[in-house]
Short mmCIF file of C-alpha atoms in Angstrom, two decimals:
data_model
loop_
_atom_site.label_atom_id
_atom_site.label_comp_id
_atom_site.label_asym_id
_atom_site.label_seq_id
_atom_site.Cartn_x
_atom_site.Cartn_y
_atom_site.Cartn_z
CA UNK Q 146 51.49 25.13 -31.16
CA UNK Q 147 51.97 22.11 -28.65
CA UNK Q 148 50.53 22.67 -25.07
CA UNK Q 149 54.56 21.75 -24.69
CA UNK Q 150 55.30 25.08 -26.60
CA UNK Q 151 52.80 26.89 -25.07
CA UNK Q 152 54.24 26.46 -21.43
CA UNK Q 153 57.35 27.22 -22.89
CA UNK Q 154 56.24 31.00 -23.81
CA UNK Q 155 55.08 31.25 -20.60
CA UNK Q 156 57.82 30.12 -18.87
CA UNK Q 157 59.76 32.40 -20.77
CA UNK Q 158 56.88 35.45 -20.36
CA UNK Q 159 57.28 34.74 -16.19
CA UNK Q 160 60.80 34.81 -16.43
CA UNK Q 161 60.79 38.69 -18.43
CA UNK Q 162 61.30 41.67 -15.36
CA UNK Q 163 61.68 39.16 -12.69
CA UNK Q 164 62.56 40.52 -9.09
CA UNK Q 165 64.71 39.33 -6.45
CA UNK Q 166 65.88 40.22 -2.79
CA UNK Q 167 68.80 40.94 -0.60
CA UNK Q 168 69.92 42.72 2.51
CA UNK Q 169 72.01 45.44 3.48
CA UNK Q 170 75.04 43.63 3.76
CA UNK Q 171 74.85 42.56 0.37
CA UNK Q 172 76.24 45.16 -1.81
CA UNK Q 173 79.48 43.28 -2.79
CA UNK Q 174 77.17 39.97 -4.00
CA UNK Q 175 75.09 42.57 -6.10
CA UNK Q 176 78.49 43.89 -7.60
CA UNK Q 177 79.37 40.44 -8.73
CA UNK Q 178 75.56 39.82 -10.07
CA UNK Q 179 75.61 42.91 -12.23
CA UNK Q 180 76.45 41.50 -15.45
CA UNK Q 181 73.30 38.72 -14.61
CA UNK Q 182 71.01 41.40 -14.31
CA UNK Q 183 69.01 42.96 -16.82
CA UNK Q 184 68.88 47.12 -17.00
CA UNK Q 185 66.17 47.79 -14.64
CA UNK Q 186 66.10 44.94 -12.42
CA UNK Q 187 63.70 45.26 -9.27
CA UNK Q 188 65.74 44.55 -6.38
CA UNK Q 189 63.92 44.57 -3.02
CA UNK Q 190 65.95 45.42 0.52
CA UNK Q 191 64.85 43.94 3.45
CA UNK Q 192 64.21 45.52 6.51
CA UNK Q 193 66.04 43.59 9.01
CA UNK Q 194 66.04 44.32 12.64
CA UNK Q 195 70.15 43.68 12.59
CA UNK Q 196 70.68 46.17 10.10
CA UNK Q 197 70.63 50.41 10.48
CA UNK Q 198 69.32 53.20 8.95
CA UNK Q 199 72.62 53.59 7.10
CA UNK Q 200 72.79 50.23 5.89
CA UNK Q 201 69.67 50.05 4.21
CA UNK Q 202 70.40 53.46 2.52
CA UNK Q 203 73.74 52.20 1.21
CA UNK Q 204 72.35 49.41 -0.46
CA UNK Q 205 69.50 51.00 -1.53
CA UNK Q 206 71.60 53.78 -3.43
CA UNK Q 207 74.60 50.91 -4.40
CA UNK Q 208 71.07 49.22 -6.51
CA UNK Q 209 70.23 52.30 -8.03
CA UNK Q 210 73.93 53.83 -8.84
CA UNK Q 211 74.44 50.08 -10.46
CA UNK Q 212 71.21 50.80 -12.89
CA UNK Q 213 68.86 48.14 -11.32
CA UNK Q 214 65.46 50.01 -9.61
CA UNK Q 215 65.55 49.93 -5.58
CA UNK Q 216 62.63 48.70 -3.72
CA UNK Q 217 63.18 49.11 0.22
CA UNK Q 218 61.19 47.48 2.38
CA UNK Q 219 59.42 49.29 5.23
CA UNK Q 220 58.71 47.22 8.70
CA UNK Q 221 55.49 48.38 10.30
CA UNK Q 222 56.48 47.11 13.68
CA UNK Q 223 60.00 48.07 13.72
CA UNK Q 224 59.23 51.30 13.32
CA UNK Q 225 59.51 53.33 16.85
CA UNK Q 226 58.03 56.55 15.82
CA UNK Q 227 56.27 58.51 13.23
CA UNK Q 228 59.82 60.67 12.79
CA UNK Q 229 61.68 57.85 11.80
CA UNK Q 230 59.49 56.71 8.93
CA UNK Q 231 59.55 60.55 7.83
CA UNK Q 232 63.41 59.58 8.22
CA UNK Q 233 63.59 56.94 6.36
CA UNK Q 234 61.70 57.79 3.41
CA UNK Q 235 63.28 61.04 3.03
CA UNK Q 236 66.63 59.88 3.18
CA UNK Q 237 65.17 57.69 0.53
CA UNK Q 238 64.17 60.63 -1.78
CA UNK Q 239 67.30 62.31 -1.58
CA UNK Q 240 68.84 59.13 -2.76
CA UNK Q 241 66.71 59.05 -5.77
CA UNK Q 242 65.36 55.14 -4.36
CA UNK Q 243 61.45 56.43 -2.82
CA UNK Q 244 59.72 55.54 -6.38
CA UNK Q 245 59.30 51.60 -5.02
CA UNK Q 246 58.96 50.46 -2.05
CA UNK Q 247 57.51 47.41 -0.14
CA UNK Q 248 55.49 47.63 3.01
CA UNK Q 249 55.05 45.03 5.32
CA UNK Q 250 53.81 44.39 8.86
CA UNK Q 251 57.03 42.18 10.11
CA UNK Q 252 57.08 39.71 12.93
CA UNK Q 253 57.65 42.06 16.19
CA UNK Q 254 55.25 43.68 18.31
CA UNK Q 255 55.07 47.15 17.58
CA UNK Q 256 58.07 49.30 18.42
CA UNK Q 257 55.73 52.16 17.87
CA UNK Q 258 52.62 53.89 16.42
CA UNK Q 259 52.64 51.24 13.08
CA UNK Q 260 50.40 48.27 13.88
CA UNK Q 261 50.54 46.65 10.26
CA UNK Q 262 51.02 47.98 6.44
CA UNK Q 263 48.02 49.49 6.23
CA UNK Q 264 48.93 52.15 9.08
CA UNK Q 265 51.91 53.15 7.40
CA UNK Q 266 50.38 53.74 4.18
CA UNK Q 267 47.43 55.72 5.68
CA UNK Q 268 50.11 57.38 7.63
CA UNK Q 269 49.70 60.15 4.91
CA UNK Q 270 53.89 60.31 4.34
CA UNK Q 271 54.91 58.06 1.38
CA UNK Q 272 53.16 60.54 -1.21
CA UNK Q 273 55.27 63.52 -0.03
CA UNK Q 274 58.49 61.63 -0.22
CA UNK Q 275 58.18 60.65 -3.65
CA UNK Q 276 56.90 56.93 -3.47
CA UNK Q 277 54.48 56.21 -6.43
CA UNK Q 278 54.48 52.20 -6.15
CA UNK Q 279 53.99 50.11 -2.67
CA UNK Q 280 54.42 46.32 -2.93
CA UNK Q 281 52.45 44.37 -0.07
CA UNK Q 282 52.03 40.47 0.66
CA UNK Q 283 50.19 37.93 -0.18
CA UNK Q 284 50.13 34.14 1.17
CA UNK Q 285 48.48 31.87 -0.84
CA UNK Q 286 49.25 28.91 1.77
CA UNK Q 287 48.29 31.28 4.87
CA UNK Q 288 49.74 32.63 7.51
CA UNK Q 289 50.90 31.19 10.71
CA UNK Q 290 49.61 33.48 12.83
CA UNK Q 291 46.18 35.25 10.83
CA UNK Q 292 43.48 33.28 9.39
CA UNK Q 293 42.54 33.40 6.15
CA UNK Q 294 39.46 35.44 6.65
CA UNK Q 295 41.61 38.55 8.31
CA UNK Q 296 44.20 37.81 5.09
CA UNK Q 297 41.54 38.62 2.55
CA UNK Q 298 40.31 41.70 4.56
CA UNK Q 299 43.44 43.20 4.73
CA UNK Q 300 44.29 42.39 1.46
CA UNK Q 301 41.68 43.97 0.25
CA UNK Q 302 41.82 46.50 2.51
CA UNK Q 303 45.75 47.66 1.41
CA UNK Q 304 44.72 47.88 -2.03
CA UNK Q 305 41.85 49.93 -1.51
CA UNK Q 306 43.76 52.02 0.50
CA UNK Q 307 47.02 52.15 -2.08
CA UNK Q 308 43.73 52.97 -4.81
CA UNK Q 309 42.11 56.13 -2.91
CA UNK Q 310 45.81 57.61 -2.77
CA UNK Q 311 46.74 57.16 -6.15
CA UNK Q 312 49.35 54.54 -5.48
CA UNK Q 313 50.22 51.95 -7.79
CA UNK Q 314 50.51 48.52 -6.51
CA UNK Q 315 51.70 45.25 -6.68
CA UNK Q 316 51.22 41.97 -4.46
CA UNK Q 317 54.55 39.83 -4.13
CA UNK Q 318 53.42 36.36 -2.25
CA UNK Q 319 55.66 34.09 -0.02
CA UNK Q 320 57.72 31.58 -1.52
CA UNK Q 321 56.40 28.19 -1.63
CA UNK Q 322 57.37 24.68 -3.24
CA UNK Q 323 53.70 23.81 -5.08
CA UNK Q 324 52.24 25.32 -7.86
CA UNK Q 325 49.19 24.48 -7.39
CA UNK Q 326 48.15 26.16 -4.30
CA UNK Q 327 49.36 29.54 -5.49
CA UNK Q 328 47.39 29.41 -8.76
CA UNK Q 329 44.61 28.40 -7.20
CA UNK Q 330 45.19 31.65 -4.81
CA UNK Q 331 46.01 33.71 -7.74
CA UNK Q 332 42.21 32.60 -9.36
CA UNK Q 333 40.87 33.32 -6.06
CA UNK Q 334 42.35 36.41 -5.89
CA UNK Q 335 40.95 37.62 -9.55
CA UNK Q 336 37.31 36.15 -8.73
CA UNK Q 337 37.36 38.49 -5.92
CA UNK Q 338 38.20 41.61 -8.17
CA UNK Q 339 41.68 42.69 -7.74
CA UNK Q 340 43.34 43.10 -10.54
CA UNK Q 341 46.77 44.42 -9.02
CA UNK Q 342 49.99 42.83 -10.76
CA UNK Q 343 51.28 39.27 -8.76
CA UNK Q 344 55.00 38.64 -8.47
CA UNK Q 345 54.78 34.96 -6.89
CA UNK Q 346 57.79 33.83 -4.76
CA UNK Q 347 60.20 31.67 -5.65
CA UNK Q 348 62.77 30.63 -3.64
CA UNK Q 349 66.33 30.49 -5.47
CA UNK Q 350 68.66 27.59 -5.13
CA UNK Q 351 69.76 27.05 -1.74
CA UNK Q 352 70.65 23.75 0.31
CA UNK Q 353 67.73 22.03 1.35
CA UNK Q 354 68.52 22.27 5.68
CA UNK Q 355 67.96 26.15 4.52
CA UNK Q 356 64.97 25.69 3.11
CA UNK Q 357 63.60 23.86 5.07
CA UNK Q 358 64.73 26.08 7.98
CA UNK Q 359 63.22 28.76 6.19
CA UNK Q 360 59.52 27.14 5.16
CA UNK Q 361 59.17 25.65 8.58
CA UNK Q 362 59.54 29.67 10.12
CA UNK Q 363 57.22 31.05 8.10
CA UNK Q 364 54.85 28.62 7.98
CA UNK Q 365 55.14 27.66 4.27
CA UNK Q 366 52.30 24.41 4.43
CA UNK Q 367 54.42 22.37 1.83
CA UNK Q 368 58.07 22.35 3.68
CA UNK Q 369 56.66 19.15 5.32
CA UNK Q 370 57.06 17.33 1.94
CA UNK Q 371 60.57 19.39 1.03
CA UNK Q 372 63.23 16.71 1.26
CA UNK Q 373 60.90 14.12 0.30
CA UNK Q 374 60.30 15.75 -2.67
CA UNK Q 375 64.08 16.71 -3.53
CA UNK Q 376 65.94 13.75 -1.95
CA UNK Q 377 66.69 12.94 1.74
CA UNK Q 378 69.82 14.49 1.22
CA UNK Q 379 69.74 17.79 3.44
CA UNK Q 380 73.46 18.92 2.75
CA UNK Q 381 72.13 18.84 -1.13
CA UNK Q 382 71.40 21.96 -2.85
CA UNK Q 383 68.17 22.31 -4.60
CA UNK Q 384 66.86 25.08 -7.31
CA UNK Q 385 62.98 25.62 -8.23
CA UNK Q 386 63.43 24.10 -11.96
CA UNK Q 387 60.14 21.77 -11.09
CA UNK Q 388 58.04 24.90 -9.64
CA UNK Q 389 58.57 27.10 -12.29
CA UNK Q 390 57.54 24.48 -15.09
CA UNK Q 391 54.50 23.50 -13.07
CA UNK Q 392 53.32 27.07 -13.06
CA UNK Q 393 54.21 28.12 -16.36
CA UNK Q 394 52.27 25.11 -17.30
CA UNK Q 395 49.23 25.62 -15.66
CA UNK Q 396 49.24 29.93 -15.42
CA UNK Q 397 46.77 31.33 -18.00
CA UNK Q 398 47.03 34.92 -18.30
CA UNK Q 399 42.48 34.96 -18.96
CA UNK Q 400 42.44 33.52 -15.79
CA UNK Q 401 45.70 34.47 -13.65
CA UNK Q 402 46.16 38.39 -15.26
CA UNK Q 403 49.95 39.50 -14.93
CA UNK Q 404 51.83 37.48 -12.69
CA UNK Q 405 55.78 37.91 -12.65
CA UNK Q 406 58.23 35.91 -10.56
CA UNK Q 407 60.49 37.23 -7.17
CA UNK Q 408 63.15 35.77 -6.40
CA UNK Q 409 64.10 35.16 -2.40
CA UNK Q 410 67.64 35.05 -2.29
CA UNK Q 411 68.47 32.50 0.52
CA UNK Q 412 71.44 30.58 -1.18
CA UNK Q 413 72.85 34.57 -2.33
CA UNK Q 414 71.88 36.68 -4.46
CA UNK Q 415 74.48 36.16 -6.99
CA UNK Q 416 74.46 32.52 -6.92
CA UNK Q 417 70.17 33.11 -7.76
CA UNK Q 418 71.35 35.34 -10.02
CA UNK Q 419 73.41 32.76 -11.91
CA UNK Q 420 70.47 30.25 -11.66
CA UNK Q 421 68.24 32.13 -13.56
CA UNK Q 422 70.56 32.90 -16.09
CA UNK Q 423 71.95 29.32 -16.73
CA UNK Q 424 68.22 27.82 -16.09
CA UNK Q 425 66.71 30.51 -18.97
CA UNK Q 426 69.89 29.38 -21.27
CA UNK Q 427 68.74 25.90 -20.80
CA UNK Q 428 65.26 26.15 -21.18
CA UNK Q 429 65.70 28.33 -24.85
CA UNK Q 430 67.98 25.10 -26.24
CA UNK Q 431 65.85 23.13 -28.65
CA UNK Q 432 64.70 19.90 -27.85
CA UNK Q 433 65.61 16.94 -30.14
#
């Protein structure tokens, strides 16, 4: 086999029970997605400070009722009270959507008792509500706001945490535009004993002001280089074709363990949706 063929299995191994993202409001774009989607399909919710209780809930039930597997995300620091996480998740349970979901800190101060993640999973109230997997964040190109050294600890810290409780888990990074940085954060990651599953972010195709937009907010190092490397055109759209052959070229499952992909939805989660599918029709045509 040709290290061509090679990267070609692994493109294609990546590519098996990928993830992707939307919001509340996006219900109708899943609707239109469904026939992209495999049976299964983890689809995370955001937690955004525009959308309700309600909202959330709707989607999260729409993913499930459409045969894909919900993943709502919980915001630490949106979170106002102990009650309303108890709220949340078991409105969640009754929905049938608790199994999955995705904890984060978020950007706000605290709107209540939750400093980060790991106070709302030693909060002692996902297990009772039925949740038996918690995704949590990684950035392999750092964080704006929290050096390095705190990242590791409270990676570390999470997982332990998820471990002692009998949580499953599962690290989903933020998107970048480099390969290389994320599998050498991946390595790191595995030298340093964790073993947890990696879905590394990918951001679908989108116009390249978005992007940018987006990288330069949440501190993604590489957006400096982003129209540089896609053409000075920022009305252009651009998808991750590059990314995903650099890293299914140099990801090596010895050295990497089980890495999947998620897919950040910032051109619409249909329009990702359609990306994948032509992009994985593409990639299984033989080569002359």
């Amino acid at each position: 086999m040709t290290g061509t063929d090679a990267a070609g299995l692994r493109l294609a191994g990546l590519l098996d029970d990928y993830s992707l993202e939307m919001t509340g409001k996006d219900v109708d774009e899943l609707t239109a997605a469904r026939d992209l989607l495999a049976a299964g399909t983890r689809v995370n919710i955001t937690f955004l400070g525009s959308e309700d209780l309600s909202l959330r809930l709707r989607a999260a039930a729409a993913v499930r009722a459409q045969g894909f597997t919900p993943v709502p995300h919980i915001s630490a620091r949106r979170l106002s009270s102990r009650a309303e996480l108890a709220d949340f998740l078991g409105a969640l349970h009754r929905a049938g959507a608790a199994d999955n979901v995705f904890v984060a800190g978020g950007d706000p101060d605290p709107h209540g008792p939750f400093d980060d993640a790991l106070s709302v999973i030693e909060s002692g109230l996902l297990e009772p509500h039925g949740v038996r997997r918690v995704g949590v964040a990684g950035y392999p190109e750092g964080h704006p706001r929290i050096p390095d050294p705190v990242l590791w600890l409270t990676l570390t810290g999470k997982l332990a945490a998820l471990r002692s409780r009998g949580l499953a888990a599962e690290v989903i990074t933020q998107f970048g535009f480099d390969a290389d940085p994320v599998l050498d954060w991946i390595a790191t990651v595995r030298e340093r004993g964790i073993d947890a599953p990696i879905r590394v972010g990918v951001p679908g195709p989108a116009g390249l002001r978005r992007l940018v937009r987006y990288a330069a907010r949440l501190g993604v190092a590489t957006s400096a280089g982003l129209a540089q490397r896609y053409g000075a055109d920022l009305l252009a759209t651009a998808g991750p074709d590059d990314f995903l052959r650099a890293l299914a070229t140099d990801y090596h499952p010895d050295r990497h363990g089980q890495v999947k992909l998620h897919f950040y939805t910032f051109g619409g989660l249909r329009a990702t949706a359609r990306w994948i599918s032509d992009f994985r029709d593409a990639d299984d045509e033989p080569t002359l």
